[in-house]
Short mmCIF file of C-alpha atoms in Angstrom, two decimals:
data_model
loop_
_atom_site.label_atom_id
_atom_site.label_comp_id
_atom_site.label_asym_id
_atom_site.label_seq_id
_atom_site.Cartn_x
_atom_site.Cartn_y
_atom_site.Cartn_z
CA UNK A 1467 -0.12 -0.19 -0.01
CA UNK A 1468 1.14 3.41 -0.81
CA UNK A 1469 1.28 6.17 1.83
CA UNK A 1470 -1.23 8.92 1.11
CA UNK A 1471 -0.06 12.60 1.07
CA UNK A 1472 -2.32 14.94 3.07
CA UNK A 1473 -4.40 12.09 4.56
CA UNK A 1474 -6.81 12.07 7.40
CA UNK A 1475 -7.27 8.82 9.58
CA UNK A 1476 -10.85 8.29 10.73
CA UNK A 1477 -13.31 5.79 11.58
CA UNK A 1478 -16.33 6.12 9.30
CA UNK A 1479 -19.14 3.93 7.96
CA UNK A 1480 -18.80 3.07 4.32
CA UNK A 1481 -20.53 0.86 1.69
CA UNK A 1482 -19.56 -0.78 -1.31
CA UNK A 1483 -21.46 -2.08 -4.25
CA UNK A 1484 -20.18 -3.33 -7.62
CA UNK A 1485 -20.44 -1.06 -10.72
CA UNK A 1486 -20.90 -2.53 -14.22
CA UNK A 1487 -18.49 -1.34 -16.96
CA UNK A 1488 -21.47 0.73 -18.40
CA UNK A 1489 -22.19 2.37 -15.06
CA UNK A 1490 -18.48 3.13 -14.71
CA UNK A 1491 -18.21 4.54 -18.19
CA UNK A 1492 -21.33 6.57 -17.63
CA UNK A 1493 -20.02 8.02 -14.14
CA UNK A 1494 -16.62 8.75 -15.44
CA UNK A 1495 -17.81 10.43 -18.85
CA UNK A 1496 -16.71 7.74 -21.12
CA UNK A 1497 -18.66 5.81 -23.68
CA UNK A 1498 -19.44 2.13 -22.68
CA UNK A 1499 -17.56 -0.45 -24.43
CA UNK A 1500 -18.96 -2.11 -27.50
CA UNK A 1501 -20.59 -0.66 -30.51
CA UNK A 1502 -24.02 1.16 -29.94
CA UNK A 1503 -25.42 1.45 -33.34
CA UNK A 1504 -28.83 2.83 -33.97
CA UNK A 1505 -30.33 0.99 -36.86
CA UNK A 1506 -31.98 3.20 -39.21
CA UNK A 1507 -35.71 2.34 -40.37
CA UNK A 1508 -35.43 0.44 -43.67
CA UNK A 1509 -38.83 1.65 -44.69
CA UNK A 1510 -37.45 4.95 -45.10
CA UNK A 1511 -35.07 3.78 -47.61
CA UNK A 1512 -37.47 1.79 -49.57
CA UNK A 1513 -36.50 -1.63 -50.69
CA UNK A 1514 -38.12 -5.03 -51.11
CA UNK A 1515 -38.02 -6.27 -47.56
CA UNK A 1516 -38.11 -2.93 -45.77
CA UNK A 1517 -41.02 -4.09 -43.56
CA UNK A 1518 -39.54 -7.46 -42.72
CA UNK A 1519 -36.38 -5.62 -41.66
CA UNK A 1520 -38.29 -3.07 -39.60
CA UNK A 1521 -40.05 -5.77 -37.91
CA UNK A 1522 -36.73 -7.62 -37.13
CA UNK A 1523 -35.31 -4.49 -35.91
CA UNK A 1524 -38.25 -3.83 -33.52
CA UNK A 1525 -37.87 -7.47 -32.23
CA UNK A 1526 -34.04 -7.08 -31.42
CA UNK A 1527 -34.93 -3.70 -29.76
CA UNK A 1528 -37.52 -5.54 -27.61
CA UNK A 1529 -35.02 -8.51 -26.81
CA UNK A 1530 -32.39 -6.01 -25.82
CA UNK A 1531 -34.76 -4.21 -23.43
CA UNK A 1532 -35.60 -7.59 -21.80
CA UNK A 1533 -31.95 -8.41 -21.35
CA UNK A 1534 -31.32 -4.89 -19.87
CA UNK A 1535 -34.07 -5.71 -17.21
CA UNK A 1536 -32.52 -9.12 -16.44
CA UNK A 1537 -29.03 -7.64 -16.11
CA UNK A 1538 -30.40 -4.88 -13.87
CA UNK A 1539 -32.12 -7.73 -11.75
CA UNK A 1540 -28.93 -9.68 -11.47
CA UNK A 1541 -26.96 -6.46 -10.60
CA UNK A 1542 -29.44 -5.61 -7.87
CA UNK A 1543 -29.20 -9.12 -6.32
CA UNK A 1544 -25.24 -8.80 -6.60
CA UNK A 1545 -25.47 -5.58 -4.97
CA UNK A 1546 -27.58 -6.67 -1.98
CA UNK A 1547 -25.03 -9.51 -1.32
CA UNK A 1548 -22.05 -7.36 -1.83
CA UNK A 1549 -22.93 -4.41 0.63
CA UNK A 1550 -21.00 -4.57 3.76
CA UNK A 1551 -19.73 -1.96 6.16
CA UNK A 1552 -16.09 -1.34 7.09
CA UNK A 1553 -14.18 1.08 8.71
CA UNK A 1554 -12.18 3.83 7.05
CA UNK A 1555 -8.33 3.84 7.61
CA UNK A 1556 -7.08 6.82 5.42
CA UNK A 1557 -8.94 9.18 3.18
CA UNK A 1558 -7.26 11.73 0.84
CA UNK A 1559 -8.74 13.81 -2.10
CA UNK A 1560 -7.56 11.06 -4.74
CA UNK A 1561 -7.92 7.94 -2.95
CA UNK A 1562 -9.19 6.11 0.13
CA UNK A 1563 -7.58 3.24 2.03
CA UNK A 1564 -9.99 0.96 4.11
CA UNK A 1565 -10.16 -2.35 5.80
CA UNK A 1566 -12.63 -4.91 3.97
CA UNK A 1567 -13.34 -8.43 5.23
CA UNK A 1568 -12.71 -10.03 1.87
CA UNK A 1569 -10.14 -9.72 -0.93
CA UNK A 1570 -11.34 -7.58 -3.79
CA UNK A 1571 -9.95 -7.64 -7.14
CA UNK A 1572 -7.43 -5.10 -8.50
CA UNK A 1573 -9.15 -3.24 -11.24
CA UNK A 1574 -12.69 -3.84 -9.81
CA UNK A 1575 -15.00 -0.89 -9.71
CA UNK A 1576 -17.37 -0.24 -6.87
CA UNK A 1577 -19.77 2.67 -5.67
CA UNK A 1578 -18.43 3.90 -2.38
CA UNK A 1579 -20.86 5.43 -0.14
CA UNK A 1580 -19.20 7.14 3.01
CA UNK A 1581 -20.90 9.01 5.74
CA UNK A 1582 -18.71 11.88 6.69
CA UNK A 1583 -18.79 13.07 10.36
CA UNK A 1584 -19.68 16.57 9.80
CA UNK A 1585 -22.58 18.34 11.16
CA UNK A 1586 -24.84 17.29 10.02
CA UNK A 1587 -23.49 13.90 8.95
CA UNK A 1588 -23.03 13.99 5.20
CA UNK A 1589 -23.18 11.35 2.77
CA UNK A 1590 -20.39 11.09 0.06
CA UNK A 1591 -21.24 8.74 -2.77
CA UNK A 1592 -18.80 8.21 -5.75
CA UNK A 1593 -17.32 5.53 -7.92
CA UNK A 1594 -13.74 4.05 -7.06
CA UNK A 1595 -11.48 1.49 -8.74
CA UNK A 1596 -9.52 -0.93 -6.52
CA UNK A 1597 -5.80 -0.18 -6.96
CA UNK A 1598 -4.35 -2.65 -4.25
CA UNK A 1599 -5.65 -5.13 -1.87
CA UNK A 1600 -3.36 -6.75 0.77
CA UNK A 1601 -3.83 -8.77 3.91
CA UNK A 1602 -4.14 -6.52 7.01
CA UNK A 1603 -1.73 -8.43 9.22
CA UNK A 1604 -1.78 -5.67 11.85
CA UNK A 1605 -5.65 -5.65 12.43
CA UNK A 1606 -7.58 -7.08 15.12
CA UNK A 1607 -9.92 -8.72 12.93
CA UNK A 1608 -8.92 -10.74 9.84
CA UNK A 1609 -9.41 -8.81 6.59
CA UNK A 1610 -7.94 -6.86 3.74
CA UNK A 1611 -6.45 -3.38 3.26
CA UNK A 1612 -7.89 -2.04 0.31
CA UNK A 1613 -6.64 1.07 -1.75
CA UNK A 1614 -9.10 2.70 -4.15
CA UNK A 1615 -8.96 5.52 -6.38
CA UNK A 1616 -11.75 8.09 -6.91
CA UNK A 1617 -13.27 7.94 -10.42
CA UNK A 1618 -16.02 10.61 -10.57
CA UNK A 1619 -15.59 12.84 -7.71
CA UNK A 1620 -17.69 15.97 -8.58
CA UNK A 1621 -16.74 19.43 -7.61
CA UNK A 1622 -19.18 19.54 -4.74
CA UNK A 1623 -18.12 16.14 -3.37
CA UNK A 1624 -14.60 17.34 -3.44
CA UNK A 1625 -15.44 20.51 -1.68
CA UNK A 1626 -17.33 18.41 0.95
CA UNK A 1627 -14.31 15.90 1.27
CA UNK A 1628 -11.94 18.87 1.60
CA UNK A 1629 -13.97 20.51 4.20
CA UNK A 1630 -14.10 17.32 6.07
CA UNK A 1631 -10.53 16.80 6.10
CA UNK A 1632 -10.02 20.48 7.54
CA UNK A 1633 -12.47 19.61 10.17
CA UNK A 1634 -10.79 16.19 11.16
CA UNK A 1635 -7.24 17.49 11.15
#
């Protein structure tokens, strides 16, 4: 694990939930992977099989919507299983290091929900990417030290985090 510059040590509740590649791309401003092509209506172009092509296009679009619903249901189930609470170890403006009960894969993306001890207590919700995961041999309870980098920290969340760090020091 790297030592964080200008970090604050604190015990704060946090929650993680897995993010799909599409969610991560949407949050970080990038385009999701894979080609997203809108098929033009064949009837506009005319042609011998225009109506059959349009019907097939509509069926494919319907199947895509059904697949999206199934994926969302699977993600919800996965999120419920993955939500756990841990204690924050170190917090900086770029990354966070925390204890977690199980190994997390380097490169995996999660939504981090962190309750900052401000008045009133304020929730910070942002995407993170795991950059390191090592066994916490010094901890009282077996687990992992996870280092994660913030991906989509908004300006208002950065201000909130900065305010928290100033009050916590």
